[in-house]
Tab-separated table of C-alpha atoms in Angstrom:
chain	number	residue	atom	x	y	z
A	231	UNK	CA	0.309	31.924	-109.608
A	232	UNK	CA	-0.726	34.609	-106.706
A	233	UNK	CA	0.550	33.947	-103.538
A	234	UNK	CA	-2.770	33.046	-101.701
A	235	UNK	CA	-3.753	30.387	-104.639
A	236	UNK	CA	-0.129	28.863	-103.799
A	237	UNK	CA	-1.514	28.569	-99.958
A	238	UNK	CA	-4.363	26.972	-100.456
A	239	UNK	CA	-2.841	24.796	-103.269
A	240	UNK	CA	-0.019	23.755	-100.625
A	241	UNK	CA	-2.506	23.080	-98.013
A	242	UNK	CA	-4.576	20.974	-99.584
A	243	UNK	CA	-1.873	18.770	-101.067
A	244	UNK	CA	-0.937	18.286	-97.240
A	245	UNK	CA	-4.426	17.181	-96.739
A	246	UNK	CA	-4.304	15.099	-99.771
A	247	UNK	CA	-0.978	13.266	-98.613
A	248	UNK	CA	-1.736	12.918	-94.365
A	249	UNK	CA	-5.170	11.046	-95.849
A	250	UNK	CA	-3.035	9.093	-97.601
A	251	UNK	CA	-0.616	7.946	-95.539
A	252	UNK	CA	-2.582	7.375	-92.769
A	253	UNK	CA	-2.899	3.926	-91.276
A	254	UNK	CA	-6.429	1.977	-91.012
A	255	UNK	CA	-5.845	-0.072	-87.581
A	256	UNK	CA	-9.866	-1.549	-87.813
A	257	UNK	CA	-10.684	-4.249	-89.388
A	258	UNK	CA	-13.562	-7.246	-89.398
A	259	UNK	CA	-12.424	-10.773	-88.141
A	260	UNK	CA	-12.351	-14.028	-90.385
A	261	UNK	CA	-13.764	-16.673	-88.216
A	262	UNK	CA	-11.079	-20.357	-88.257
A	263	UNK	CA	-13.843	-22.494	-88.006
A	264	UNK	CA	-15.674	-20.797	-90.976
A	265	UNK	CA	-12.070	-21.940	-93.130
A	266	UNK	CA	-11.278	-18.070	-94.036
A	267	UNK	CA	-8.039	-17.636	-94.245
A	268	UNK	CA	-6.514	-14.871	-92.716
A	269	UNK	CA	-5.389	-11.737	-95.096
A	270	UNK	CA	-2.040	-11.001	-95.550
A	271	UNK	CA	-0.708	-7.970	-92.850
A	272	UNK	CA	0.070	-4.272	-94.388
A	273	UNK	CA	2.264	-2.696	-92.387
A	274	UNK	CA	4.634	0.338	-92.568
A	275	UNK	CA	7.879	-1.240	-93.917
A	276	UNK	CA	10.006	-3.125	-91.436
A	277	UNK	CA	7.136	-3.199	-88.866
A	278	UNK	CA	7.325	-7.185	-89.351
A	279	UNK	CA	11.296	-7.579	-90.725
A	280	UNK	CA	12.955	-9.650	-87.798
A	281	UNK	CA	15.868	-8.082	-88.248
A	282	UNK	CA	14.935	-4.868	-86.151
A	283	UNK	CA	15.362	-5.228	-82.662
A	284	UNK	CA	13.206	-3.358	-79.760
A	285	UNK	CA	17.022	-3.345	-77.650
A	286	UNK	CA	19.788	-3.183	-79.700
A	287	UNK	CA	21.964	-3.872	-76.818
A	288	UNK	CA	22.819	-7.860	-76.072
A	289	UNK	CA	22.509	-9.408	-72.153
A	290	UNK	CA	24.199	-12.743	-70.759
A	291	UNK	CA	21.633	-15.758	-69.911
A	292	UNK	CA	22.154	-19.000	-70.103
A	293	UNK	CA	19.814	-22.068	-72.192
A	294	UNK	CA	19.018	-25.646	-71.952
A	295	UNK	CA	16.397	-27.917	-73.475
A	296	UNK	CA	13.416	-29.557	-72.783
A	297	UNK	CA	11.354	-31.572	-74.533
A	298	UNK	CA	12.223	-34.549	-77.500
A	299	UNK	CA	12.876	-33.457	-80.875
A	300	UNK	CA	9.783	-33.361	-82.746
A	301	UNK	CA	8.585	-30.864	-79.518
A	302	UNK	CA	6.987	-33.202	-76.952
A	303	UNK	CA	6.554	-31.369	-73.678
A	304	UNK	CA	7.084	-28.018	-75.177
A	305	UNK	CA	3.121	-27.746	-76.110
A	306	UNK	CA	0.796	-25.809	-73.753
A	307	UNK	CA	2.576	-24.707	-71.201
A	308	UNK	CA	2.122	-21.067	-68.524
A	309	UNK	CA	1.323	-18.841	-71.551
A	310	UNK	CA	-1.763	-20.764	-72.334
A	311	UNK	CA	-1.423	-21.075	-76.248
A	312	UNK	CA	-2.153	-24.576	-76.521
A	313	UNK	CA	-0.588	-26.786	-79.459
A	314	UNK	CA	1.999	-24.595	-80.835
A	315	UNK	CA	1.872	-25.971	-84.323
A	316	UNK	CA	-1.647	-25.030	-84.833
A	317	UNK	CA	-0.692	-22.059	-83.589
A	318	UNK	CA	1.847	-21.295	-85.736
A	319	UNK	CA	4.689	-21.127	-83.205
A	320	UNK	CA	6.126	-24.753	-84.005
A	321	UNK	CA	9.283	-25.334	-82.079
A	322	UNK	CA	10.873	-22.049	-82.659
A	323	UNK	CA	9.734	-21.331	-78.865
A	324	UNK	CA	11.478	-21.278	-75.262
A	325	UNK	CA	10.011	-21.561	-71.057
A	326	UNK	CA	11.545	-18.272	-69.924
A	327	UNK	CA	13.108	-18.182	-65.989
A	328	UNK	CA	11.052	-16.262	-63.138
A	329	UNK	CA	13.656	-13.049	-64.271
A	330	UNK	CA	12.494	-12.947	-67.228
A	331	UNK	CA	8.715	-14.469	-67.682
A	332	UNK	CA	7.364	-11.219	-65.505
A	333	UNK	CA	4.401	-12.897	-64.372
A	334	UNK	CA	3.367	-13.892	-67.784
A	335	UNK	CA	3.246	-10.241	-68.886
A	336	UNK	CA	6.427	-11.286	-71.096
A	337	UNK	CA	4.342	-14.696	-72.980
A	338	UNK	CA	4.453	-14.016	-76.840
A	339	UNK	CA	7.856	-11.720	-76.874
A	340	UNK	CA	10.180	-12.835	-79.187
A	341	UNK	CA	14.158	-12.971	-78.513
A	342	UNK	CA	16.896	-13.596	-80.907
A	343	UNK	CA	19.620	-15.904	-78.914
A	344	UNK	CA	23.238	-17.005	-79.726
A	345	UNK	CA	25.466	-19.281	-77.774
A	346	UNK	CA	28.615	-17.464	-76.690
A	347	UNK	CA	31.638	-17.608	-75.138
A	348	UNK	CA	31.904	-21.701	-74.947
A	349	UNK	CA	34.179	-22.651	-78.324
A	350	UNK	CA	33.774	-26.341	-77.027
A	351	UNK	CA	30.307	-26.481	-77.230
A	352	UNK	CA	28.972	-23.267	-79.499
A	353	UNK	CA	27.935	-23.386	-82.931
A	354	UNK	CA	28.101	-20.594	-84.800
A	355	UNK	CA	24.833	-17.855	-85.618
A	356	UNK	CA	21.699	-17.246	-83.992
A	357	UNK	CA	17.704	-18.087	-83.572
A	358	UNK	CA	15.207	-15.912	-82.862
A	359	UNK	CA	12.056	-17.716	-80.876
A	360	UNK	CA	8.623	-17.246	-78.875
A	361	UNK	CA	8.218	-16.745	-75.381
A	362	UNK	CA	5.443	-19.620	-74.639
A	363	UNK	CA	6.093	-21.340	-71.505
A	364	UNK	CA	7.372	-21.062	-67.934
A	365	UNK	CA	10.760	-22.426	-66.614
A	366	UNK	CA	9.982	-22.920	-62.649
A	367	UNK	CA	11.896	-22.565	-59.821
A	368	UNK	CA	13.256	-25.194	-57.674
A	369	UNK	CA	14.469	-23.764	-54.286
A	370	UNK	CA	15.504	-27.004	-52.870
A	371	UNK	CA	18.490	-26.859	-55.087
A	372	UNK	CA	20.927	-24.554	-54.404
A	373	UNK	CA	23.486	-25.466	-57.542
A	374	UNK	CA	22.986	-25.671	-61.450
A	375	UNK	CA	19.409	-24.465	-60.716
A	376	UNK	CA	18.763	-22.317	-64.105
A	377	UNK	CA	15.481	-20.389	-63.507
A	378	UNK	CA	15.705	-20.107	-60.352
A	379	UNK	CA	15.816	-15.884	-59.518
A	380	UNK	CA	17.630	-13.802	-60.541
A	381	UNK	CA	18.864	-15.926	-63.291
A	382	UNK	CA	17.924	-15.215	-66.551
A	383	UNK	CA	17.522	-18.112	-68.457
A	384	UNK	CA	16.040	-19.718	-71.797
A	385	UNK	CA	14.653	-23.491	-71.867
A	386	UNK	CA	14.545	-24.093	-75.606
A	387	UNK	CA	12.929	-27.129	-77.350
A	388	UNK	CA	15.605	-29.262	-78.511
A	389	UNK	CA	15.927	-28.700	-81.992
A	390	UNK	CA	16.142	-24.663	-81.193
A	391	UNK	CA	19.067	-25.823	-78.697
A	392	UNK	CA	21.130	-27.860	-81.586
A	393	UNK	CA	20.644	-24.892	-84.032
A	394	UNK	CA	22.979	-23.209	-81.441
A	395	UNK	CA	25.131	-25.805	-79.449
A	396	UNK	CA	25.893	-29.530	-79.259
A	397	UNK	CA	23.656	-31.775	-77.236
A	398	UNK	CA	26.007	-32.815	-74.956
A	399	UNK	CA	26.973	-29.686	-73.598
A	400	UNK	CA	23.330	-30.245	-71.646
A	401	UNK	CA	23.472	-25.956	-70.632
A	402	UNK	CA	25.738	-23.584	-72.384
A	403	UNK	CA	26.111	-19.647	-71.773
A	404	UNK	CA	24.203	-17.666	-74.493
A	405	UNK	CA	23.483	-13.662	-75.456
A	406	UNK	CA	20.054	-12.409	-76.100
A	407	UNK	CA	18.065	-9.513	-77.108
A	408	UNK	CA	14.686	-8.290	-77.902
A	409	UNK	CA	13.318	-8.281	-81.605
A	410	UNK	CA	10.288	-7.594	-83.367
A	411	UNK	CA	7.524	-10.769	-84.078
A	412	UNK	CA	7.208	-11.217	-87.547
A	413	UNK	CA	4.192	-13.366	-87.682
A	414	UNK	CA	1.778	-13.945	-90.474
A	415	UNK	CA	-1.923	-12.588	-91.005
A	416	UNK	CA	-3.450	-11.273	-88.391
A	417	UNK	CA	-3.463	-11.383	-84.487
A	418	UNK	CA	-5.917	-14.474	-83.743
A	419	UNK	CA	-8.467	-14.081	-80.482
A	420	UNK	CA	-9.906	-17.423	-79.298
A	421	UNK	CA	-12.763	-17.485	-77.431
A	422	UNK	CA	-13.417	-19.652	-73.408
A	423	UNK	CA	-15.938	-19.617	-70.697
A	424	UNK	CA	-19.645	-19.533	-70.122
A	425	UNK	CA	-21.888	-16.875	-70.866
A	426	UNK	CA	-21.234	-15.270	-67.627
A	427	UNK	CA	-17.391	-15.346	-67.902
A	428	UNK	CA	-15.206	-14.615	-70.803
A	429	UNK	CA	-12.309	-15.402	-71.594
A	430	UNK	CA	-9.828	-14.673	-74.737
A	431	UNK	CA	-6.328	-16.311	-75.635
A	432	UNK	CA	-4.709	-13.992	-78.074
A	433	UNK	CA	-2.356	-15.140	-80.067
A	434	UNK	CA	0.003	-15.068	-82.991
A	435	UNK	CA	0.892	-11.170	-82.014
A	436	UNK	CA	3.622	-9.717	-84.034
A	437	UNK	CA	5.627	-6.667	-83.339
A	438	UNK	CA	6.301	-6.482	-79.751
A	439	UNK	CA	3.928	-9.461	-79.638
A	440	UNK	CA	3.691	-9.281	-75.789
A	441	UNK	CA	0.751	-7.339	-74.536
A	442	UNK	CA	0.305	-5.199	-71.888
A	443	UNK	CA	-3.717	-3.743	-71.702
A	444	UNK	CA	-7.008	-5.583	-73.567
A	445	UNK	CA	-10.127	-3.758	-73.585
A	446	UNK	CA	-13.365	-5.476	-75.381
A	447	UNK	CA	-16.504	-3.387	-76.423
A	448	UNK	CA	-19.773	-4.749	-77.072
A	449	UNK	CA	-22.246	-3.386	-79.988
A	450	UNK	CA	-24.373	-1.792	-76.376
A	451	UNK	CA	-21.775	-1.382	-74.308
A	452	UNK	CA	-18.850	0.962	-73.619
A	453	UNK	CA	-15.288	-0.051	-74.146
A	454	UNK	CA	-14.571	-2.697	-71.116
A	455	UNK	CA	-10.815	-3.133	-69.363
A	456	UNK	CA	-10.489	-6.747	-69.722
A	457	UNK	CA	-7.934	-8.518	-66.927
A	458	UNK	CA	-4.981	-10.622	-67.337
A	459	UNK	CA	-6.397	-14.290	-66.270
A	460	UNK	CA	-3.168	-16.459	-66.757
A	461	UNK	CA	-0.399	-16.484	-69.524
A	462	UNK	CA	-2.222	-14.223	-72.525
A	463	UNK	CA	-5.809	-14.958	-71.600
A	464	UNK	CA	-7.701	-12.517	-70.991
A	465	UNK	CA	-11.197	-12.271	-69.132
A	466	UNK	CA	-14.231	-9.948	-68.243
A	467	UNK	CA	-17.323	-10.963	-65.932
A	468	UNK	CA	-19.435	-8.711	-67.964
A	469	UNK	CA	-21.940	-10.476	-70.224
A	470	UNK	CA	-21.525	-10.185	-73.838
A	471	UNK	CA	-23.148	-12.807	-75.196
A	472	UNK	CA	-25.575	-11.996	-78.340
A	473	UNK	CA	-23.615	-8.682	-79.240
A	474	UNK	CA	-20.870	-8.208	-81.787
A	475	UNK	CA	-17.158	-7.814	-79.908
A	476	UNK	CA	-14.699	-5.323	-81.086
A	477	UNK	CA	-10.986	-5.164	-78.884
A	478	UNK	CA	-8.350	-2.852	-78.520
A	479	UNK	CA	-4.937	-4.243	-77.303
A	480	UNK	CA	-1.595	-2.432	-76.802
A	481	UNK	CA	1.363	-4.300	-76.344
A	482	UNK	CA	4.016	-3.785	-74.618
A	483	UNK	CA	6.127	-0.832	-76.479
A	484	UNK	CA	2.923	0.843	-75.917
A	485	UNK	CA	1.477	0.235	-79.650
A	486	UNK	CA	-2.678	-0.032	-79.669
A	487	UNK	CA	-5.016	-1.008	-82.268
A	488	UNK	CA	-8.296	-1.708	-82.701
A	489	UNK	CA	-10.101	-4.437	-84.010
A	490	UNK	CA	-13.863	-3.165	-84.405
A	491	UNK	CA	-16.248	-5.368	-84.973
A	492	UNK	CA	-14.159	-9.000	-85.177
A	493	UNK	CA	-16.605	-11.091	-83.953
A	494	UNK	CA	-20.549	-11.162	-84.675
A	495	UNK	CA	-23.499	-11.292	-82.542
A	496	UNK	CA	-23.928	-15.355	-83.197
A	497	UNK	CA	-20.250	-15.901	-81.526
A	498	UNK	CA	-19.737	-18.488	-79.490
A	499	UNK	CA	-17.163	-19.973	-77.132
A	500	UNK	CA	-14.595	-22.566	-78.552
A	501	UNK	CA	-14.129	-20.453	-81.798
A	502	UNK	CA	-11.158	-18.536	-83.101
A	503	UNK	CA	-11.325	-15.050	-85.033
A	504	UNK	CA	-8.803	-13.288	-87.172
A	505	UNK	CA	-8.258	-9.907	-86.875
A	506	UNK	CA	-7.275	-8.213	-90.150
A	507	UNK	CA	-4.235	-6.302	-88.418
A	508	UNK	CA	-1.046	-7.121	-87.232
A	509	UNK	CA	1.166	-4.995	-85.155
């Protein structure tokens, strides 16, 4: 073969392969009320493997419990996700201290935690959980105060707490680090407020799974900078109503994707859409 049909035979298997391998981050949303269920995530292998960790390196905190055992007290809560089980959190979740809750920027990041250097009162191996609530302060207490700054601390539900110590220990000295969300399907947006307010819980978000930016673009408008309401809602004063929604979200390792056109014209508040993409 001549050397210029090589070049142009080279080239376009280049073109052939980088169309390949490129990643589709769009995709339509499957409305929960509607009973679609939501398609399984493709990602880039490992993307979603719980095992990878955003900072290898392991910090000292502290943890306690809250809550009964089946999870009373541990639903709702300062990241605004509601009942957990629906959710798909369950009680593999923790109320993070004012050092490490960051204003709520931190709701949806997920930790891997093991209790350490307390032989009376460890048991051995880790969990991994959800950041989902806020452990408050209390500054008229100036001993065995957990969250209060610049603590960092972990208020597990109970049964997360027995996975790693005994119950009596009542607080016991842990590590932690960051990990990857693995979370099935895709990220879930639920819709709140009037027509002249809207507002959008995201949830089930994996990778990072804490976000940092929203934006929200209607079918006749540009793309619109949504702001952080409380927890990981999510609001705009501009009136969408009667168009068809698409979002873009980055989280907080400064991944984005899009979502184009996940929710119809005929939306409505009180429903919940499912993107096709996960992070």
């Amino acid at each position: 073969m001549k050397l210029l049909e090589k070049m142009i035979y080279v080239e376009f298997l280049m073109i052939v392969m980088a169309m390949w391998v490129v990643p589709m981050s769009y995709g339509h949303g499957a409305m929960i009320h509607d009973a679609a269920e939501a398609p399984d995530v493709a990602e880039a292998p490992g993307i979603n493997d719980p095992s990878k960790t955003l900072d290898t390196n392991w910090y000292d905190a502290r943890a306690t419990f809250y809550g009964d055992i089946h999870g009373g007290e541990t639903q709702q809560g300062a990241c605004g996700y509601g009942n957990l089980f629906r959710q798909g959190y369950g009680l593999a979740t923790a109320a993070l201290s004012t050092a490490l809750f960051n204003d709520g920027y931190t709701c949806g990041a997920c930790y891997e935690i093991m209790c350490a250097r307390d032989p009376q009162w460890c048991l051995p191996g880790s969990i991994k959980i959800t950041a989902t609530n806020f452990c408050p302060p209390n500054y008229t207490k100036t001993v065995d105060v957990w969250c209060n700054p610049p603590q960092k601390h972990f208020d597990l539900s109970l049964p997360m707490f027995l996975k790693i110590a005994k119950f009596k220990a009542g607080v016991v000295p842990v590590r932690y680090r960051r990990v990857l969300c693995a979370k099935t399907g895709g990220v879930k947006f639920e819709t709140k407020g009037n027509p002249y307010f809207l507002m959008v819980l995201l949830y089930n978000v994996g990778g990072a799974g804490d976000i940092k930016f929203v934006q929200v673009k209607g079918n006749k408008t540009g793309w619109i900078t949504m702001k952080k309401n409380w927890g990981q809602n999510w609001t705009t004063d501009t009136v969408l109503t009667g168009q068809g929604l698409s979002f873009r979200v980055t989280t907080s390792d400064g991944i984005t994707k899009d979502f184009i056109n996940l929710m119809p014209k005929n939306w409505g508040f009180g429903q919940t859409f499912v993107g096709k993409v996960n992070f």
